[in-house]
Amino acid sequence: MNTVFIAGHARLPSGMAAKSIYETLTITAEIDKKYGVIVTAGCTLATLHGREYVQQLLRGYSLQDGIEKPLQEVRERYLGKAGNALESALKDLYKQYEQYQHGVKEQLD
């Protein structure tokens, strides 16, 4: 398998439907090991439509290029209450990706 599965987490704001199910919002991503491209993504938003939208929004971005472009997409295109939580979870996912990359480089050295 040429992918890794990484998750990022953030606290949900009060008043959200998903808050009654989860305390945190999670974004998961299957990422190509060689190119860092998000093959598919998921999140714990309450509605299927929201989860599918976030998946479409993130698919195809290479984390080797950084996280700014996907963050900008979330800021500009997701206008729900969970926007800040999505950004925070995405930043956490990127942090996990960087730690994974660091570990891979250490193994190669």
CSV table of N, CA and C in Angstrom, one decimal:
chain,number,residue,atom,x,y,z
A,1,MET,N,0.9,-1.2,0.0
A,1,MET,CA,0.0,0.0,0.0
A,1,MET,C,0.9,1.2,0.0
A,2,ASN,N,0.6,2.2,-0.8
A,2,ASN,CA,1.4,3.4,-1.0
A,2,ASN,C,0.8,4.6,-0.3
A,3,THR,N,0.0,4.4,0.7
A,3,THR,CA,-0.7,5.5,1.4
A,3,THR,C,-0.5,5.4,2.9
A,4,VAL,N,-0.7,6.5,3.6
A,4,VAL,CA,-0.8,6.5,5.0
A,4,VAL,C,-2.1,7.2,5.4
A,5,PHE,N,-2.6,6.8,6.6
A,5,PHE,CA,-3.9,7.4,7.1
A,5,PHE,C,-3.5,8.3,8.3
A,6,ILE,N,-3.9,9.6,8.2
A,6,ILE,CA,-3.5,10.5,9.2
A,6,ILE,C,-4.8,11.3,9.7
A,7,ALA,N,-4.9,11.6,10.9
A,7,ALA,CA,-6.0,12.3,11.5
A,7,ALA,C,-5.6,13.6,12.2
A,8,GLY,N,-6.4,14.6,12.1
A,8,GLY,CA,-6.2,15.8,12.8
A,8,GLY,C,-7.5,16.1,13.6
A,9,HIS,N,-7.3,16.7,14.8
A,9,HIS,CA,-8.5,16.9,15.7
A,9,HIS,C,-8.6,18.4,16.1
A,10,ALA,N,-9.8,18.8,16.4
A,10,ALA,CA,-10.0,20.2,17.0
A,10,ALA,C,-11.3,20.2,17.8
A,11,ARG,N,-11.4,21.1,18.7
A,11,ARG,CA,-12.7,21.2,19.5
A,11,ARG,C,-13.8,21.8,18.6
A,12,LEU,N,-15.0,21.3,18.8
A,12,LEU,CA,-16.1,21.9,18.1
A,12,LEU,C,-16.7,23.1,18.9
A,13,PRO,N,-17.3,24.1,18.2
A,13,PRO,CA,-17.9,25.2,18.9
A,13,PRO,C,-19.3,24.7,19.5
A,14,SER,N,-19.7,25.4,20.5
A,14,SER,CA,-21.1,25.0,21.1
A,14,SER,C,-22.2,25.4,20.1
A,15,GLY,N,-23.3,24.7,20.2
A,15,GLY,CA,-24.4,25.0,19.3
A,15,GLY,C,-24.4,24.2,18.0
A,16,MET,N,-23.5,23.3,17.8
A,16,MET,CA,-23.4,22.6,16.6
A,16,MET,C,-24.0,21.2,16.7
A,17,ALA,N,-24.7,20.7,15.7
A,17,ALA,CA,-25.3,19.4,15.7
A,17,ALA,C,-24.3,18.3,16.1
A,18,ALA,N,-23.1,18.4,15.5
A,18,ALA,CA,-22.1,17.3,15.7
A,18,ALA,C,-21.6,17.4,17.2
A,19,LYS,N,-21.8,18.5,17.8
A,19,LYS,CA,-21.3,18.6,19.2
A,19,LYS,C,-22.1,17.6,20.1
A,20,SER,N,-23.3,17.3,19.8
A,20,SER,CA,-24.1,16.4,20.6
A,20,SER,C,-23.6,15.0,20.5
A,21,ILE,N,-22.9,14.7,19.4
A,21,ILE,CA,-22.3,13.4,19.1
A,21,ILE,C,-20.8,13.3,19.5
A,22,TYR,N,-20.1,14.3,19.1
A,22,TYR,CA,-18.6,14.4,19.3
A,22,TYR,C,-18.2,15.6,20.1
A,23,GLU,N,-17.2,15.5,20.9
A,23,GLU,CA,-16.7,16.7,21.5
A,23,GLU,C,-15.7,17.4,20.6
A,24,THR,N,-15.1,16.6,19.7
A,24,THR,CA,-14.1,17.2,18.8
A,24,THR,C,-14.5,16.9,17.3
A,25,LEU,N,-13.9,17.7,16.5
A,25,LEU,CA,-14.1,17.5,15.0
A,25,LEU,C,-12.8,16.8,14.6
A,26,THR,N,-12.9,15.8,13.8
A,26,THR,CA,-11.8,15.0,13.3
A,26,THR,C,-11.8,15.1,11.8
A,27,ILE,N,-10.6,15.4,11.2
A,27,ILE,CA,-10.4,15.3,9.7
A,27,ILE,C,-9.5,14.1,9.5
A,28,THR,N,-9.8,13.2,8.7
A,28,THR,CA,-8.9,12.1,8.4
A,28,THR,C,-8.6,12.2,6.9
A,29,ALA,N,-7.4,11.7,6.6
A,29,ALA,CA,-7.0,11.8,5.2
A,29,ALA,C,-6.1,10.6,4.9
A,30,GLU,N,-6.4,10.0,3.7
A,30,GLU,CA,-5.5,9.0,3.1
A,30,GLU,C,-4.5,9.7,2.2
A,31,ILE,N,-3.2,9.6,2.5
A,31,ILE,CA,-2.2,10.4,1.8
A,31,ILE,C,-1.2,9.6,1.1
A,32,ASP,N,-1.0,9.9,-0.2
A,32,ASP,CA,0.1,9.2,-0.9
A,32,ASP,C,1.4,9.4,-0.3
A,33,LYS,N,2.1,8.3,0.0
A,33,LYS,CA,3.4,8.4,0.7
A,33,LYS,C,4.5,9.2,-0.1
A,34,LYS,N,4.5,9.0,-1.4
A,34,LYS,CA,5.6,9.6,-2.2
A,34,LYS,C,5.4,11.1,-2.5
A,35,TYR,N,4.2,11.4,-2.8
A,35,TYR,CA,3.9,12.8,-3.3
A,35,TYR,C,3.1,13.7,-2.3
A,36,GLY,N,2.7,13.0,-1.2
A,36,GLY,CA,1.9,13.8,-0.2
A,36,GLY,C,0.5,14.2,-0.6
A,37,VAL,N,0.0,13.7,-1.6
A,37,VAL,CA,-1.3,14.1,-2.1
A,37,VAL,C,-2.4,13.4,-1.3
A,38,ILE,N,-3.4,14.2,-1.0
A,38,ILE,CA,-4.6,13.7,-0.3
A,38,ILE,C,-5.4,13.0,-1.3
A,39,VAL,N,-5.5,11.6,-1.1
A,39,VAL,CA,-6.2,10.8,-2.0
A,39,VAL,C,-7.7,10.8,-1.7
A,40,THR,N,-8.0,10.8,-0.4
A,40,THR,CA,-9.4,10.9,0.0
A,40,THR,C,-9.4,11.5,1.4
A,41,ALA,N,-10.5,12.1,1.8
A,41,ALA,CA,-10.5,12.7,3.2
A,41,ALA,C,-11.9,12.5,3.7
A,42,GLY,N,-12.0,12.6,5.0
A,42,GLY,CA,-13.3,12.5,5.7
A,42,GLY,C,-13.3,13.4,6.9
A,43,CYS,N,-14.4,13.6,7.5
A,43,CYS,CA,-14.5,14.4,8.7
A,43,CYS,C,-15.8,14.0,9.5
A,44,THR,N,-15.9,14.5,10.7
A,44,THR,CA,-17.0,14.1,11.6
A,44,THR,C,-18.1,15.2,11.7
A,45,LEU,N,-18.3,16.0,10.6
A,45,LEU,CA,-19.4,16.9,10.5
A,45,LEU,C,-20.7,16.0,10.6
A,46,ALA,N,-21.8,16.6,11.1
A,46,ALA,CA,-23.0,15.9,11.3
A,46,ALA,C,-23.7,15.4,10.0
A,47,THR,N,-23.6,16.2,9.0
A,47,THR,CA,-24.4,15.9,7.8
A,47,THR,C,-23.5,15.2,6.7
A,48,LEU,N,-24.1,14.3,6.0
A,48,LEU,CA,-23.4,13.6,4.9
A,48,LEU,C,-22.9,14.6,3.9
A,49,HIS,N,-23.8,15.6,3.6
A,49,HIS,CA,-23.4,16.6,2.6
A,49,HIS,C,-22.2,17.4,3.0
A,50,GLY,N,-22.1,17.7,4.3
A,50,GLY,CA,-20.9,18.5,4.8
A,50,GLY,C,-19.7,17.6,4.7
A,51,ARG,N,-19.8,16.3,5.1
A,51,ARG,CA,-18.6,15.4,5.0
A,51,ARG,C,-18.1,15.3,3.6
A,52,GLU,N,-19.1,15.1,2.7
A,52,GLU,CA,-18.7,15.0,1.3
A,52,GLU,C,-18.1,16.2,0.7
A,53,TYR,N,-18.6,17.4,1.2
A,53,TYR,CA,-18.1,18.7,0.7
A,53,TYR,C,-16.6,18.8,1.1
A,54,VAL,N,-16.4,18.5,2.4
A,54,VAL,CA,-15.0,18.7,2.9
A,54,VAL,C,-14.1,17.7,2.1
A,55,GLN,N,-14.6,16.5,1.9
A,55,GLN,CA,-13.8,15.5,1.1
A,55,GLN,C,-13.4,16.1,-0.3
A,56,GLN,N,-14.4,16.6,-1.0
A,56,GLN,CA,-14.1,17.2,-2.3
A,56,GLN,C,-13.2,18.4,-2.2
A,57,LEU,N,-13.3,19.1,-1.2
A,57,LEU,CA,-12.5,20.3,-1.0
A,57,LEU,C,-11.0,20.0,-0.8
A,58,LEU,N,-10.7,18.9,-0.1
A,58,LEU,CA,-9.3,18.6,0.2
A,58,LEU,C,-8.7,17.7,-0.8
A,59,ARG,N,-9.4,16.9,-1.5
A,59,ARG,CA,-8.9,15.9,-2.4
A,59,ARG,C,-8.0,16.5,-3.4
A,60,GLY,N,-6.8,15.9,-3.6
A,60,GLY,CA,-5.9,16.4,-4.7
A,60,GLY,C,-4.8,17.3,-4.2
A,61,TYR,N,-4.9,17.9,-3.0
A,61,TYR,CA,-3.8,18.8,-2.5
A,61,TYR,C,-2.6,17.9,-2.1
A,62,SER,N,-1.4,18.4,-2.4
A,62,SER,CA,-0.2,17.8,-1.9
A,62,SER,C,0.3,18.5,-0.7
A,63,LEU,N,0.4,17.8,0.4
A,63,LEU,CA,0.9,18.4,1.7
A,63,LEU,C,2.3,18.7,1.6
A,64,GLN,N,3.0,18.2,0.6
A,64,GLN,CA,4.4,18.6,0.4
A,64,GLN,C,4.5,20.1,0.0
A,65,ASP,N,3.4,20.7,-0.5
A,65,ASP,CA,3.3,22.1,-0.8
A,65,ASP,C,2.9,23.0,0.3
A,66,GLY,N,2.7,22.4,1.5
A,66,GLY,CA,2.3,23.1,2.7
A,66,GLY,C,0.8,23.0,2.9
A,67,ILE,N,0.3,23.8,3.8
A,67,ILE,CA,-1.1,23.7,4.2
A,67,ILE,C,-1.9,24.9,3.9
A,68,GLU,N,-1.2,26.0,3.4
A,68,GLU,CA,-1.9,27.3,3.2
A,68,GLU,C,-3.0,27.2,2.2
A,69,LYS,N,-2.8,26.6,1.1
A,69,LYS,CA,-3.8,26.5,0.0
A,69,LYS,C,-5.1,25.8,0.5
A,70,PRO,N,-5.0,24.6,1.1
A,70,PRO,CA,-6.2,24.0,1.6
A,70,PRO,C,-6.9,24.8,2.7
A,71,LEU,N,-6.1,25.4,3.5
A,71,LEU,CA,-6.7,26.3,4.6
A,71,LEU,C,-7.5,27.4,3.9
A,72,GLN,N,-6.9,28.0,2.9
A,72,GLN,CA,-7.6,29.1,2.2
A,72,GLN,C,-8.9,28.6,1.6
A,73,GLU,N,-8.9,27.4,1.0
A,73,GLU,CA,-10.1,26.9,0.4
A,73,GLU,C,-11.2,26.7,1.5
A,74,VAL,N,-10.8,26.2,2.7
A,74,VAL,CA,-11.8,26.0,3.8
A,74,VAL,C,-12.3,27.4,4.2
A,75,ARG,N,-11.5,28.4,4.4
A,75,ARG,CA,-11.9,29.7,4.8
A,75,ARG,C,-12.9,30.3,3.8
A,76,GLU,N,-12.6,30.2,2.5
A,76,GLU,CA,-13.4,30.8,1.4
A,76,GLU,C,-14.7,30.0,1.1
A,77,ARG,N,-14.7,28.7,1.3
A,77,ARG,CA,-15.8,27.9,0.7
A,77,ARG,C,-16.7,27.3,1.8
A,78,TYR,N,-16.1,27.1,3.0
A,78,TYR,CA,-17.0,26.5,4.1
A,78,TYR,C,-17.4,27.6,5.0
A,79,LEU,N,-18.7,27.9,5.0
A,79,LEU,CA,-19.2,29.1,5.7
A,79,LEU,C,-20.0,28.7,6.9
A,80,GLY,N,-19.9,27.5,7.4
A,80,GLY,CA,-20.6,27.0,8.6
A,80,GLY,C,-19.9,27.3,9.9
A,81,LYS,N,-20.6,27.0,11.0
A,81,LYS,CA,-20.1,27.2,12.3
A,81,LYS,C,-18.8,26.5,12.6
A,82,ALA,N,-18.6,25.4,11.9
A,82,ALA,CA,-17.4,24.6,12.2
A,82,ALA,C,-16.2,25.0,11.4
A,83,GLY,N,-16.2,26.2,10.7
A,83,GLY,CA,-15.1,26.6,9.9
A,83,GLY,C,-13.8,26.7,10.7
A,84,ASN,N,-13.8,27.3,11.9
A,84,ASN,CA,-12.6,27.4,12.6
A,84,ASN,C,-12.1,26.1,13.1
A,85,ALA,N,-13.0,25.2,13.5
A,85,ALA,CA,-12.6,23.9,13.9
A,85,ALA,C,-12.1,23.1,12.7
A,86,LEU,N,-12.6,23.2,11.6
A,86,LEU,CA,-12.1,22.6,10.4
A,86,LEU,C,-10.6,23.0,10.1
A,87,GLU,N,-10.4,24.4,10.2
A,87,GLU,CA,-9.1,24.9,10.0
A,87,GLU,C,-8.1,24.3,11.0
A,88,SER,N,-8.5,24.3,12.3
A,88,SER,CA,-7.6,23.8,13.4
A,88,SER,C,-7.3,22.3,13.2
A,89,ALA,N,-8.4,21.5,12.8
A,89,ALA,CA,-8.2,20.1,12.6
A,89,ALA,C,-7.2,19.9,11.4
A,90,LEU,N,-7.4,20.7,10.4
A,90,LEU,CA,-6.5,20.6,9.2
A,90,LEU,C,-5.1,20.9,9.6
A,91,LYS,N,-4.9,21.9,10.4
A,91,LYS,CA,-3.5,22.3,10.8
A,91,LYS,C,-2.9,21.1,11.7
A,92,ASP,N,-3.8,20.5,12.5
A,92,ASP,CA,-3.3,19.4,13.3
A,92,ASP,C,-3.0,18.2,12.4
A,93,LEU,N,-3.8,17.9,11.4
A,93,LEU,CA,-3.5,16.9,10.4
A,93,LEU,C,-2.1,17.1,9.8
A,94,TYR,N,-1.9,18.4,9.4
A,94,TYR,CA,-0.6,18.7,8.7
A,94,TYR,C,0.5,18.5,9.7
A,95,LYS,N,0.3,18.8,10.9
A,95,LYS,CA,1.4,18.6,12.0
A,95,LYS,C,1.7,17.1,12.1
A,96,GLN,N,0.7,16.3,12.0
A,96,GLN,CA,0.9,14.9,12.1
A,96,GLN,C,1.6,14.4,10.9
A,97,TYR,N,1.3,15.0,9.7
A,97,TYR,CA,2.0,14.6,8.4
A,97,TYR,C,3.4,15.0,8.5
A,98,GLU,N,3.7,16.2,9.1
A,98,GLU,CA,5.1,16.6,9.2
A,98,GLU,C,5.9,15.6,10.1
A,99,GLN,N,5.3,15.2,11.2
A,99,GLN,CA,5.9,14.3,12.1
A,99,GLN,C,6.2,12.9,11.4
A,100,TYR,N,5.2,12.5,10.6
A,100,TYR,CA,5.4,11.3,9.8
A,100,TYR,C,6.6,11.4,8.9
A,101,GLN,N,6.6,12.5,8.1
A,101,GLN,CA,7.7,12.8,7.2
A,101,GLN,C,9.1,12.8,7.9
A,102,HIS,N,9.1,13.4,9.0
A,102,HIS,CA,10.4,13.5,9.8
A,102,HIS,C,10.8,12.1,10.2
A,103,GLY,N,9.9,11.2,10.6
A,103,GLY,CA,10.2,9.9,11.0
A,103,GLY,C,10.7,9.1,9.8
A,104,VAL,N,10.1,9.3,8.6
A,104,VAL,CA,10.5,8.6,7.4
A,104,VAL,C,12.0,9.0,7.1
A,105,LYS,N,12.3,10.3,7.2
A,105,LYS,CA,13.6,10.8,6.8
A,105,LYS,C,14.6,10.2,7.8
A,106,GLU,N,14.3,10.1,9.1
A,106,GLU,CA,15.2,9.6,10.1
A,106,GLU,C,15.5,8.1,9.8
A,107,GLN,N,14.5,7.4,9.3
A,107,GLN,CA,14.7,5.9,8.9
A,107,GLN,C,15.6,5.8,7.7
A,108,LEU,N,15.6,6.8,6.8
A,108,LEU,CA,16.4,6.7,5.6
A,108,LEU,C,17.9,7.1,5.9
A,109,ASP,N,18.1,7.9,6.9
A,109,ASP,CA,19.4,8.4,7.3
A,109,ASP,C,20.3,7.4,7.9
